[in-house]
Coordinates of C-alpha atoms in Angstrom, one line a residue:
Chain A
M1 CA 0.0 0.4 -0.2
G2 CA 2.8 2.4 1.4
G3 CA 4.5 1.3 -2.0
E4 CA 1.5 2.3 -4.5
K5 CA 1.4 5.6 -2.4
D6 CA 5.0 6.7 -3.1
K7 CA 4.5 5.7 -6.5
M8 CA 1.3 8.2 -6.7
S9 CA 2.8 11.0 -5.0
A10 CA 6.2 11.1 -7.0
K11 CA 3.6 10.9 -10.2
V12 CA 1.8 13.9 -9.0
D13 CA 5.2 15.6 -7.9
Q14 CA 6.3 14.7 -11.6
W15 CA 3.1 16.6 -12.9
K16 CA 3.8 19.3 -10.4
E17 CA 7.4 20.1 -12.0
R18 CA 6.2 19.5 -16.0
K19 CA 3.1 22.1 -14.9
K20 CA 6.0 24.2 -13.5
A21 CA 7.8 24.0 -16.3
Q22 CA 5.1 24.4 -18.7
A23 CA 4.1 27.9 -16.5
S24 CA 7.8 29.4 -16.6
Y25 CA 8.0 28.4 -20.0
T26 CA 4.7 30.2 -21.2
L27 CA 6.3 33.0 -18.6
K28 CA 9.0 33.4 -20.4
T29 CA 7.5 33.3 -24.0
I30 CA 5.2 35.9 -22.9
W31 CA 8.5 38.0 -21.6
K32 CA 9.9 37.5 -25.0
S33 CA 6.9 38.8 -26.5
R34 CA 6.6 42.0 -24.7
V35 CA 7.4 44.1 -27.6
Q36 CA 3.9 42.5 -29.0
Y37 CA 1.5 42.9 -26.2
A38 CA 3.0 46.8 -25.8
F39 CA 1.7 47.2 -29.3
L40 CA -1.3 45.3 -28.6
F41 CA -2.0 46.8 -25.1
P42 CA -4.1 50.5 -26.2
Y43 CA -6.6 48.8 -28.5
A44 CA -6.6 45.4 -25.3
L45 CA -7.2 48.0 -22.8
L46 CA -10.1 50.0 -24.8
F47 CA -11.7 47.1 -26.3
T48 CA -12.1 45.6 -22.8
V49 CA -13.6 49.0 -21.4
F50 CA -15.8 49.6 -24.4
F51 CA -17.2 46.6 -25.8
I52 CA -16.3 43.6 -23.2
T53 CA -17.5 45.2 -20.8
P54 CA -21.0 46.0 -21.8
V55 CA -21.7 42.8 -23.6
V56 CA -20.7 41.2 -20.3
I57 CA -22.9 43.8 -18.6
S58 CA -25.8 43.1 -21.0
I59 CA -25.4 39.1 -21.0
F60 CA -26.0 39.5 -17.1
Y61 CA -28.9 41.6 -17.7
S62 CA -30.4 38.9 -19.7
F63 CA -31.2 37.0 -16.5
T64 CA -32.7 39.5 -14.7
Y65 CA -35.9 42.2 -14.5
Y66 CA -34.5 45.7 -15.4
N67 CA -36.7 48.5 -16.3
V68 CA -34.1 50.7 -16.3
L69 CA -35.4 53.2 -13.5
N70 CA -34.9 49.9 -10.8
P71 CA -31.9 47.9 -9.9
P72 CA -31.8 44.9 -12.0
E73 CA -33.8 41.8 -10.5
F74 CA -32.2 38.6 -10.6
I75 CA -35.0 35.9 -12.2
G76 CA -32.9 33.4 -13.9
L77 CA -34.0 31.9 -17.1
Q78 CA -37.4 33.4 -16.8
N79 CA -36.4 36.0 -19.9
Y80 CA -35.5 32.8 -22.1
I81 CA -38.5 30.6 -20.7
N82 CA -41.1 33.6 -21.9
L83 CA -39.4 34.1 -25.0
I84 CA -39.4 30.8 -26.6
L85 CA -43.1 29.5 -25.0
A86 CA -45.0 32.7 -24.3
D87 CA -44.3 35.3 -27.0
D88 CA -45.4 34.6 -30.3
V89 CA -44.6 37.9 -32.0
F90 CA -40.6 36.8 -31.0
L91 CA -41.4 33.4 -33.2
I92 CA -42.9 35.6 -36.2
S93 CA -39.4 37.5 -35.6
V94 CA -37.4 34.2 -35.5
Q95 CA -38.6 33.1 -39.0
N96 CA -39.0 36.7 -40.6
T97 CA -35.4 37.2 -39.4
F98 CA -34.0 33.2 -40.2
L99 CA -35.6 34.2 -44.0
L100 CA -33.4 37.3 -44.1
A101 CA -30.7 35.6 -43.1
V102 CA -30.7 32.7 -45.8
I103 CA -31.7 34.7 -48.4
T104 CA -30.0 38.3 -48.0
G105 CA -26.7 36.8 -46.6
P106 CA -25.6 34.6 -49.4
V107 CA -27.1 36.5 -52.3
G108 CA -25.6 39.7 -50.8
Y109 CA -22.5 38.3 -49.9
I110 CA -21.9 36.7 -53.6
M111 CA -23.1 40.2 -55.2
S112 CA -20.7 42.1 -53.3
F113 CA -17.8 39.7 -54.1
L114 CA -19.1 39.4 -57.9
F115 CA -19.4 43.2 -58.3
A116 CA -16.4 43.5 -57.0
W117 CA -14.7 41.2 -59.5
L118 CA -16.3 42.9 -62.2
I119 CA -15.6 46.2 -61.5
H120 CA -12.0 45.2 -61.1
E121 CA -12.0 43.7 -64.8
L122 CA -12.4 47.4 -65.8
P123 CA -9.7 49.7 -66.9
R124 CA -8.3 51.7 -64.4
F125 CA -10.0 55.2 -64.5
L126 CA -13.7 53.9 -64.8
R127 CA -12.9 51.6 -61.4
S128 CA -13.2 54.3 -58.7
I129 CA -16.8 56.1 -60.7
F130 CA -18.1 52.3 -60.5
V131 CA -17.4 51.4 -57.1
L132 CA -18.7 54.9 -56.0
V133 CA -22.3 53.8 -58.2
F134 CA -22.5 50.5 -56.1
F135 CA -22.0 51.8 -52.7
A136 CA -24.1 54.8 -52.9
P137 CA -26.7 53.1 -50.8
S138 CA -24.2 52.9 -48.2
I139 CA -23.2 56.2 -48.3
G140 CA -25.9 58.2 -47.1
V141 CA -27.8 57.2 -43.9
N142 CA -31.7 57.0 -45.2
M143 CA -31.0 56.7 -48.8
F144 CA -33.3 53.5 -48.4
M145 CA -36.4 55.9 -48.0
L146 CA -36.9 56.5 -51.3
F147 CA -38.2 52.7 -51.6
G148 CA -41.0 54.0 -49.7
T149 CA -41.8 56.3 -52.8
L150 CA -41.0 53.6 -55.1
F151 CA -43.6 51.0 -53.1
S152 CA -46.3 53.5 -52.2
S153 CA -49.4 51.8 -51.6
D154 CA -51.6 54.7 -54.0
S155 CA -51.7 54.4 -57.6
Y156 CA -49.1 57.4 -57.5
G157 CA -46.1 55.1 -56.3
W158 CA -43.3 54.0 -58.8
A159 CA -44.1 50.3 -58.9
N160 CA -48.0 50.2 -59.0
A161 CA -48.3 53.4 -61.2
Y162 CA -45.8 51.4 -64.2
L163 CA -47.7 48.1 -63.6
M164 CA -51.1 49.7 -63.9
D165 CA -49.8 51.2 -66.9
W166 CA -48.2 48.1 -68.5
G167 CA -51.5 46.6 -67.9
I168 CA -50.0 43.9 -65.6
K169 CA -52.0 45.0 -62.8
S170 CA -55.7 46.5 -62.8
Q171 CA -55.3 48.3 -59.1
V172 CA -53.0 49.1 -56.6
T173 CA -51.4 47.0 -54.4
Y174 CA -50.6 47.8 -50.7
W175 CA -46.4 46.9 -50.9
L176 CA -46.0 48.2 -47.7
T177 CA -49.1 47.1 -45.6
D178 CA -50.3 44.1 -47.1
P179 CA -48.3 41.0 -45.2
A180 CA -48.1 38.9 -48.3
Y181 CA -45.3 41.4 -49.9
M182 CA -43.9 43.6 -46.9
M183 CA -40.8 40.6 -46.4
G184 CA -40.6 40.9 -50.2
V185 CA -40.0 44.7 -50.2
V186 CA -37.7 44.3 -47.4
I187 CA -35.4 41.5 -48.6
I188 CA -35.6 43.7 -52.2
V189 CA -34.2 47.0 -50.0
V190 CA -31.7 45.0 -48.1
L191 CA -30.2 43.0 -50.8
W192 CA -30.3 46.8 -52.6
M193 CA -28.2 47.7 -49.2
S194 CA -25.9 44.6 -48.7
L195 CA -23.0 45.9 -51.0
G196 CA -20.9 47.6 -47.8
N197 CA -18.1 47.4 -46.1
G198 CA -17.5 43.7 -47.5
F199 CA -18.0 45.0 -50.8
L200 CA -15.1 47.5 -49.9
S201 CA -12.9 45.3 -48.6
F202 CA -12.9 42.8 -52.1
I203 CA -12.5 46.1 -53.6
A204 CA -9.0 46.9 -52.0
G205 CA -8.3 43.5 -51.5
L206 CA -8.2 42.5 -55.6
Q207 CA -6.0 45.3 -55.7
T208 CA -3.3 43.9 -53.3
I209 CA -2.9 41.1 -55.7
S210 CA 0.3 40.8 -57.0
Q211 CA 0.5 41.5 -60.8
D212 CA 3.2 38.7 -61.4
Q213 CA 0.9 36.4 -60.2
Y214 CA -1.4 36.7 -62.9
E215 CA 1.3 37.3 -65.5
A216 CA 2.9 33.9 -64.1
G217 CA -0.7 32.5 -64.9
Y218 CA -0.5 33.5 -68.5
V219 CA 2.6 31.4 -69.2
D220 CA 1.2 28.7 -66.9
G221 CA -2.1 28.5 -69.6
I222 CA -5.1 30.0 -67.6
K223 CA -7.0 30.3 -70.7
N224 CA -9.8 32.1 -69.3
R225 CA -11.3 34.8 -66.5
W226 CA -13.1 32.1 -64.5
Q227 CA -9.9 30.1 -64.4
E228 CA -8.1 33.0 -63.5
L229 CA -10.5 33.7 -60.5
W230 CA -10.8 30.2 -59.3
F231 CA -6.6 29.6 -59.2
I232 CA -5.3 32.9 -58.6
T233 CA -7.9 35.6 -57.4
L234 CA -9.9 33.4 -54.7
P235 CA -7.1 31.7 -53.1
N236 CA -5.4 35.1 -52.7
M237 CA -8.5 36.8 -51.3
K238 CA -9.0 34.1 -48.4
P239 CA -8.8 37.0 -45.5
M240 CA -10.7 39.4 -47.2
L241 CA -13.6 36.2 -48.0
L242 CA -13.7 35.9 -44.4
F243 CA -14.3 39.4 -43.2
G244 CA -17.0 40.0 -46.0
A245 CA -18.8 36.5 -44.7
V246 CA -18.7 38.0 -41.2
M247 CA -19.7 41.3 -42.5
A248 CA -22.9 39.6 -44.3
I249 CA -23.8 37.6 -41.3
T250 CA -23.9 40.4 -39.2
Q251 CA -26.1 42.7 -41.7
S252 CA -28.1 40.3 -43.0
F253 CA -29.3 39.0 -38.8
S254 CA -29.5 42.4 -37.6
V255 CA -31.9 43.7 -40.1
G256 CA -34.3 46.0 -38.1
E257 CA -34.6 49.9 -38.9
V258 CA -35.2 49.3 -42.6
A259 CA -38.1 46.9 -41.5
N260 CA -39.4 49.7 -39.3
A261 CA -39.3 52.7 -41.8
L262 CA -40.5 50.9 -44.3
C263 CA -43.7 49.2 -42.7
G264 CA -43.9 51.1 -40.1
F265 CA -44.1 49.8 -36.3
P266 CA -45.9 47.6 -35.2
S267 CA -46.4 46.3 -39.0
T268 CA -49.3 44.7 -40.2
D269 CA -50.1 41.6 -38.1
Y270 CA -46.5 41.7 -37.1
A271 CA -45.4 40.6 -40.7
A272 CA -42.6 42.6 -41.4
S273 CA -41.3 41.7 -37.6
T274 CA -37.7 40.9 -37.3
V275 CA -35.7 40.0 -33.8
V276 CA -34.0 43.3 -33.7
T277 CA -37.2 45.6 -34.0
H278 CA -38.7 42.9 -31.9
L279 CA -35.4 43.9 -29.4
M280 CA -36.2 47.4 -30.0
D281 CA -39.8 47.3 -29.1
Y282 CA -38.9 46.2 -25.7
G283 CA -35.4 47.6 -25.4
S284 CA -36.5 51.2 -26.3
L285 CA -40.5 51.9 -25.8
R286 CA -41.2 49.5 -23.1
F287 CA -37.8 49.5 -21.3
D288 CA -38.0 45.7 -20.4
M289 CA -34.1 45.5 -20.8
G290 CA -33.8 42.3 -19.4
Y291 CA -36.2 40.8 -22.1
A292 CA -34.5 43.0 -24.7
S293 CA -30.8 41.9 -23.6
A294 CA -32.3 38.0 -23.6
I295 CA -33.1 38.7 -27.1
A296 CA -29.8 40.2 -28.5
T297 CA -27.9 37.2 -26.7
I298 CA -29.9 34.7 -28.4
L299 CA -29.4 36.4 -31.8
F300 CA -25.8 37.1 -30.6
L301 CA -25.8 32.9 -30.3
A302 CA -26.8 32.7 -33.9
M303 CA -24.7 34.4 -35.7
I304 CA -22.0 32.5 -33.9
L305 CA -22.9 29.1 -35.0
S306 CA -23.4 30.9 -38.7
K307 CA -19.9 32.2 -38.7
K308 CA -18.7 28.8 -37.6
A309 CA -20.7 27.1 -40.5
V310 CA -19.5 29.7 -42.8
G311 CA -15.7 29.1 -41.6
A312 CA -15.6 25.9 -42.4
M313 CA -17.0 26.5 -45.6
L314 CA -14.1 29.2 -46.8
N315 CA -11.6 26.8 -45.8
K316 CA -12.4 24.6 -49.1
V317 CA -12.1 27.9 -51.3
G318 CA -9.7 27.2 -53.9
T319 CA -8.9 23.3 -53.6
Chain B
M1 CA -4.6 51.2 -80.1
S2 CA -3.1 51.6 -76.5
I3 CA -6.0 50.3 -74.8
L4 CA -6.1 47.5 -77.1
K5 CA -2.6 46.7 -76.3
K6 CA -3.3 47.1 -72.6
R7 CA -5.7 44.2 -72.7
K8 CA -5.1 40.9 -70.8
P9 CA -4.1 38.0 -72.9
N10 CA -6.6 36.1 -71.7
R11 CA -9.7 37.7 -72.0
S12 CA -12.4 37.5 -74.6
R13 CA -13.8 40.2 -76.1
W14 CA -17.6 39.1 -75.5
G15 CA -16.9 38.7 -72.1
D16 CA -15.9 42.3 -71.7
L17 CA -19.3 43.6 -73.6
F18 CA -21.1 41.5 -70.8
V19 CA -19.0 43.2 -67.8
Y20 CA -20.3 46.4 -69.5
L21 CA -23.5 45.9 -69.6
V22 CA -23.9 43.6 -66.5
L23 CA -22.3 46.9 -64.8
L24 CA -24.6 49.8 -66.5
I25 CA -27.7 47.9 -66.0
F26 CA -27.2 47.1 -62.3
G27 CA -25.5 50.3 -61.7
W28 CA -28.4 52.5 -62.5
F29 CA -30.3 50.7 -59.8
F30 CA -28.2 51.3 -57.2
I31 CA -27.2 55.1 -57.9
L32 CA -30.6 55.9 -58.9
P33 CA -31.5 57.1 -55.0
L34 CA -28.3 58.8 -54.7
L35 CA -29.2 60.8 -58.2
Y36 CA -32.4 61.3 -56.3
A37 CA -30.8 63.1 -53.5
V38 CA -28.8 65.1 -55.5
N39 CA -31.7 66.3 -57.9
S40 CA -34.0 67.1 -54.9
A41 CA -31.9 69.3 -53.4
F42 CA -32.0 71.3 -56.3
K43 CA -35.6 71.0 -56.6
P44 CA -38.3 73.6 -56.3
L45 CA -40.9 73.3 -53.4
D46 CA -43.2 73.1 -56.4
E47 CA -41.0 70.1 -57.7
I48 CA -40.5 68.9 -54.3
F49 CA -44.1 67.8 -53.9
L50 CA -44.9 67.0 -57.3
F51 CA -46.7 63.2 -57.4
P52 CA -45.4 60.8 -58.8
P53 CA -42.1 62.0 -58.2
R54 CA -39.7 62.8 -60.8
L55 CA -36.0 61.7 -61.1
W56 CA -34.5 64.8 -62.7
V57 CA -34.9 68.4 -61.7
S58 CA -36.9 70.7 -64.3
K59 CA -36.2 73.9 -63.0
P60 CA -32.9 74.2 -61.0
T61 CA -32.4 76.3 -58.3
L62 CA -30.6 77.1 -55.1
D63 CA -33.2 78.5 -53.1
N64 CA -33.2 75.7 -50.7
F65 CA -29.5 76.1 -50.1
A66 CA -30.4 79.8 -49.7
D67 CA -33.3 79.0 -46.8
L68 CA -30.5 76.8 -45.0
F69 CA -28.0 78.9 -44.6
V70 CA -30.5 81.5 -43.4
L71 CA -31.8 79.1 -41.0
M72 CA -27.9 78.5 -40.1
G73 CA -27.5 81.9 -39.1
K74 CA -30.6 81.7 -36.6
T75 CA -29.2 79.2 -34.2
W76 CA -28.5 79.3 -30.3
V77 CA -25.1 78.4 -30.7
P78 CA -22.9 79.6 -33.7
F79 CA -23.4 77.2 -36.8
T80 CA -19.6 76.5 -36.9
R81 CA -19.5 75.1 -34.0
Y82 CA -21.3 72.2 -35.1
I83 CA -19.3 71.6 -38.0
F84 CA -16.0 71.8 -35.9
N85 CA -17.7 69.6 -33.6
T86 CA -17.8 66.8 -36.1
V87 CA -15.0 67.7 -37.7
F88 CA -13.1 67.2 -35.0
I89 CA -14.7 64.1 -33.4
T90 CA -14.4 62.6 -37.2
V91 CA -10.6 63.2 -37.6
V92 CA -9.1 62.8 -34.2
G93 CA -11.7 59.6 -34.0
T94 CA -10.6 57.8 -37.7
L95 CA -6.4 58.9 -36.9
G96 CA -6.8 57.1 -33.4
H97 CA -8.8 54.0 -34.9
L98 CA -6.3 53.5 -37.7
L99 CA -3.4 53.5 -35.0
V100 CA -4.6 51.7 -32.7
S101 CA -6.4 49.0 -34.1
S102 CA -3.2 48.8 -37.2
M103 CA -0.8 48.3 -34.5
A104 CA -2.8 45.7 -32.5
A105 CA -3.5 44.1 -35.9
Y106 CA -0.1 43.9 -37.2
V107 CA 1.2 42.0 -33.9
L108 CA -1.8 39.6 -34.4
S109 CA -0.8 38.8 -38.3
K110 CA 2.7 38.6 -37.8
Y111 CA 3.4 36.8 -34.4
K112 CA 2.4 34.1 -31.9
F113 CA 1.9 34.8 -28.7
P114 CA 0.3 33.6 -25.7
G115 CA -3.4 34.7 -25.8
G116 CA -3.4 36.6 -29.4
K117 CA -5.2 33.9 -31.3
A118 CA -7.9 33.6 -28.4
F119 CA -7.7 37.5 -28.2
F120 CA -8.8 37.8 -31.8
T121 CA -11.6 35.1 -31.9
I122 CA -13.2 37.4 -28.9
V123 CA -12.7 41.1 -31.3
V124 CA -14.3 39.0 -34.2
T125 CA -17.1 37.7 -31.9
A126 CA -18.2 41.0 -30.2
L127 CA -18.3 42.3 -33.9
M128 CA -22.0 40.4 -33.7
F129 CA -23.6 41.6 -30.8
T130 CA -26.6 44.1 -31.2
P131 CA -25.1 47.2 -30.6
Q132 CA -29.0 48.2 -29.5
V133 CA -28.7 46.4 -25.9
M134 CA -25.4 47.7 -25.2
A135 CA -25.9 51.4 -24.9
I136 CA -27.6 51.5 -21.4
P137 CA -24.3 49.5 -20.2
N138 CA -22.4 52.0 -22.2
Y139 CA -24.1 54.9 -20.4
L140 CA -22.7 53.2 -17.2
V141 CA -19.2 52.7 -18.4
M142 CA -19.3 56.7 -19.1
T143 CA -20.7 57.7 -16.0
K144 CA -17.9 55.4 -13.9
L145 CA -15.2 57.2 -16.3
G146 CA -17.0 61.0 -16.2
W147 CA -17.2 61.1 -19.9
V148 CA -20.8 62.3 -20.5
N149 CA -20.9 65.6 -22.4
T150 CA -17.7 64.9 -23.2
Y151 CA -15.8 64.6 -26.9
W152 CA -14.3 61.3 -25.4
S153 CA -17.4 59.7 -25.1
I154 CA -17.8 59.0 -28.7
I155 CA -13.9 59.4 -30.0
V156 CA -12.5 57.0 -27.4
P157 CA -14.6 54.0 -28.1
A158 CA -14.8 54.5 -31.7
F159 CA -10.5 53.8 -31.6
A160 CA -11.4 50.4 -30.9
A161 CA -14.3 49.1 -33.0
P162 CA -13.7 45.6 -34.2
I163 CA -14.1 46.1 -38.0
G164 CA -11.1 48.0 -37.8
L165 CA -8.8 45.4 -36.2
F166 CA -10.5 42.6 -38.1
L167 CA -10.0 44.5 -41.3
M168 CA -6.7 45.2 -40.7
K169 CA -5.5 41.7 -39.6
Q170 CA -7.0 40.3 -42.8
F171 CA -4.9 42.4 -45.3
M172 CA -1.8 42.0 -43.1
E173 CA -1.9 38.2 -42.9
Q174 CA -1.4 38.9 -47.0
I175 CA 2.0 40.4 -46.1
P176 CA 5.1 37.9 -46.6
D177 CA 6.7 37.1 -43.4
V178 CA 10.4 37.0 -45.3
L179 CA 10.4 41.0 -45.8
I180 CA 9.8 41.3 -42.1
E181 CA 12.5 39.2 -41.5
A182 CA 14.8 41.0 -43.8
A183 CA 14.0 44.2 -42.4
K184 CA 15.0 42.5 -38.7
V185 CA 18.3 41.0 -40.1
D186 CA 18.9 45.1 -40.8
G187 CA 18.5 45.8 -37.7
A188 CA 15.3 47.5 -37.9
K189 CA 13.1 47.7 -34.8
E190 CA 9.4 46.4 -34.3
V191 CA 8.6 50.1 -34.3
R192 CA 10.1 51.0 -37.8
I193 CA 8.8 48.0 -39.1
Y194 CA 5.5 49.1 -38.6
F195 CA 5.7 52.4 -40.0
R196 CA 7.9 51.7 -42.3
I197 CA 7.3 48.4 -44.2
V198 CA 3.9 47.1 -42.9
M199 CA 1.6 50.3 -43.2
P200 CA 2.6 51.5 -46.8
L201 CA 1.6 47.8 -47.7
V202 CA -1.6 47.8 -46.7
K203 CA -2.2 51.4 -47.7
P204 CA -5.7 49.9 -49.6
A205 CA -6.7 48.8 -46.2
S206 CA -6.6 52.0 -44.4
L207 CA -8.0 53.7 -46.9
T208 CA -10.9 51.5 -46.5
L209 CA -10.7 51.8 -42.8
S210 CA -10.9 55.6 -43.1
I211 CA -14.1 55.6 -45.4
F212 CA -15.8 52.9 -42.8
S213 CA -14.7 55.3 -40.4
I214 CA -15.6 59.0 -41.3
L215 CA -18.9 57.3 -42.2
N216 CA -19.5 56.1 -39.1
L217 CA -18.4 59.1 -37.3
W218 CA -19.3 62.0 -39.9
N219 CA -23.1 61.0 -39.3
T220 CA -22.8 60.1 -35.7
R221 CA -25.6 62.5 -33.9
A222 CA -24.1 61.9 -30.1
S223 CA -27.2 62.0 -28.4
N224 CA -27.1 59.2 -26.3
F225 CA -23.8 60.8 -24.3
I226 CA -23.6 64.7 -25.3
Y227 CA -26.4 67.1 -23.8
N228 CA -24.5 70.1 -24.1
E229 CA -26.0 72.3 -26.9
E230 CA -22.2 73.5 -27.5
L231 CA -21.0 70.2 -27.9
K232 CA -23.9 68.8 -30.3
T233 CA -22.7 67.3 -33.6
L234 CA -23.5 68.6 -37.0
P235 CA -26.0 65.7 -37.9
Y236 CA -27.8 66.4 -34.7
A237 CA -27.8 70.1 -35.3
L238 CA -29.5 69.6 -38.9
S239 CA -32.2 67.5 -38.0
Q240 CA -33.2 69.9 -35.3
I241 CA -33.5 72.5 -38.2
V242 CA -35.7 70.0 -40.5
S243 CA -37.8 69.3 -37.8
G244 CA -39.1 73.0 -37.4
G245 CA -41.2 72.2 -40.2
Q246 CA -42.1 69.1 -42.0
I247 CA -44.0 70.6 -45.1
A248 CA -42.3 74.1 -44.8
R249 CA -39.0 72.8 -44.9
A250 CA -39.1 70.0 -47.2
G251 CA -36.7 71.9 -49.3
V252 CA -34.6 72.8 -46.9
S253 CA -34.7 69.1 -45.6
A254 CA -33.5 67.6 -49.4
A255 CA -30.6 70.3 -48.9
V256 CA -29.5 69.3 -45.5
T257 CA -29.4 65.5 -47.1
L258 CA -26.9 66.5 -49.6
F259 CA -25.1 69.1 -47.6
I260 CA -24.2 66.3 -44.9
L261 CA -23.2 63.7 -48.1
I262 CA -20.8 66.1 -49.5
V263 CA -17.8 65.5 -47.3
P264 CA -18.0 61.5 -46.5
L265 CA -18.3 61.9 -50.6
L266 CA -15.8 63.9 -51.9
F267 CA -13.5 61.3 -49.3
F268 CA -15.1 58.5 -50.9
I269 CA -13.9 59.4 -54.0
F270 CA -10.4 60.4 -52.6
A271 CA -10.4 57.4 -51.2
Q272 CA -10.9 54.9 -53.9
S273 CA -9.0 56.5 -56.7
S274 CA -6.0 56.3 -54.3
I275 CA -6.5 53.0 -53.2
I276 CA -6.3 52.3 -57.1
E277 CA -3.6 54.2 -58.3
T278 CA -1.3 53.6 -55.5
M279 CA -1.4 49.6 -55.8
A280 CA -1.4 49.7 -59.8
S281 CA 1.7 48.8 -60.3
S282 CA 3.2 47.0 -57.3
G283 CA 1.2 44.9 -55.5
I284 CA 2.3 43.0 -52.0
K285 CA 5.6 40.7 -53.6
E286 CA 7.3 38.0 -52.2

């Protein structure tokens, strides 16, 4: 028995020593990287104060009842239970957000890359003009409000006026108040706004690919622009593709203001309600910050999951 | 002939034609609201209320701008103060953001050190948290720091916006390690490598980052943290002018839309053309 105990304690000692060695090794590498930490420090400090802290506090609020005036009151999972079991509007919102994410996410992403790539094919003097043309929807704050006029519900709205002029329809369509059309209009507008940050990063990324690689490609017998795209351009663009993907995910999951501004709030039968409009309802109208934070946390988890999935897919590009 | 000679050898003529066609057709759809905003600013009142609305202005006038400048002269705080506030916030915020996030991005992309990878993952993840619910916790942080009613409440958080670090890191990853190794052999210190080698190579990324930052800060209303009239921003002041009369000031409102757009628009054009110019011949070479 005693022998076994000794063996055990010897093992424990060994393990302790190994841990110690590892720790001192880590400390050594940390000390060696002190210049790197110094470079990182200003960002890390500000990021912790202004981003991590608020996110952590919000996630904490999601387990409380908090009406902004009184201190938060811990209620466990009650907010989450109410959301899933007792909130019909939340279910509609989840469906709509899911629809928006599945359509505008991938389509917006592919459009961003495709247009960036096509613009890159143009002669140099035309490129910056076309970048402006396609980025125009994101350059002003409320550019999309023109769609309110375009899809106006009377016979003077452009869409109605043309459809009736051409004899396709005989009466006006309530684009922004009829549940059958509302989400369709929102999807079109979101797609129209999807050439944003991701698009610009693609434009800049395409510009940094070295000309030598393309010239080597001509020599190696790359026959057309499609082969060039797949074998040279895309593999070189991997970091920007990941950036664009994350942008597409955040944009497509957080559609809210567009739906509110076009279809009104609350929209007819909540048919254009999204997770973010639901969140704004509780956060800024009903002052139930705990509930709003629970909605934000669920949305956060959904985005993290889809980012994981997209990241796995992107690893296969250009192989 | 010179244009024809410059054509890339593996491009078909029909393909080029197709590219132009696609870009022209879709481009129209994307530029439409900007054209509408520009035209509206020059429309007299009767054309603004014309229904159905027309895109092009038929009797252009500068009346809307004249009205806007008269209203600007009547504000309680001199209007130049609002302009100064927004310019100050935008310039300091963008420069600080560029410096702070690219420094962090440099070490995260080019070195392995304990905690680096985990930190980057956290930054990218934070990008996905809905900002609306962060307003109250942010306010608490600002109160603790005593920054309510100061420029810093807008400027300093902008330094650490996750999107900037993410963008810069993705571009710096493309820089070949050989370049940095060679500089080290020559005896260059990290600070020098960062300023002299890394930053010039990622100029397209820095310009793109500046576009993001300027669009964001220029349009900020800053109404969450700033209550002093002297410290309010330009978009806030302009929205006050417009809300003075929804119908009567529709013309002024159109002028405001264009007025607030000018600076971001000019910077965008400048940045895009220099992105295309600077890297035209070099690219990042091994």
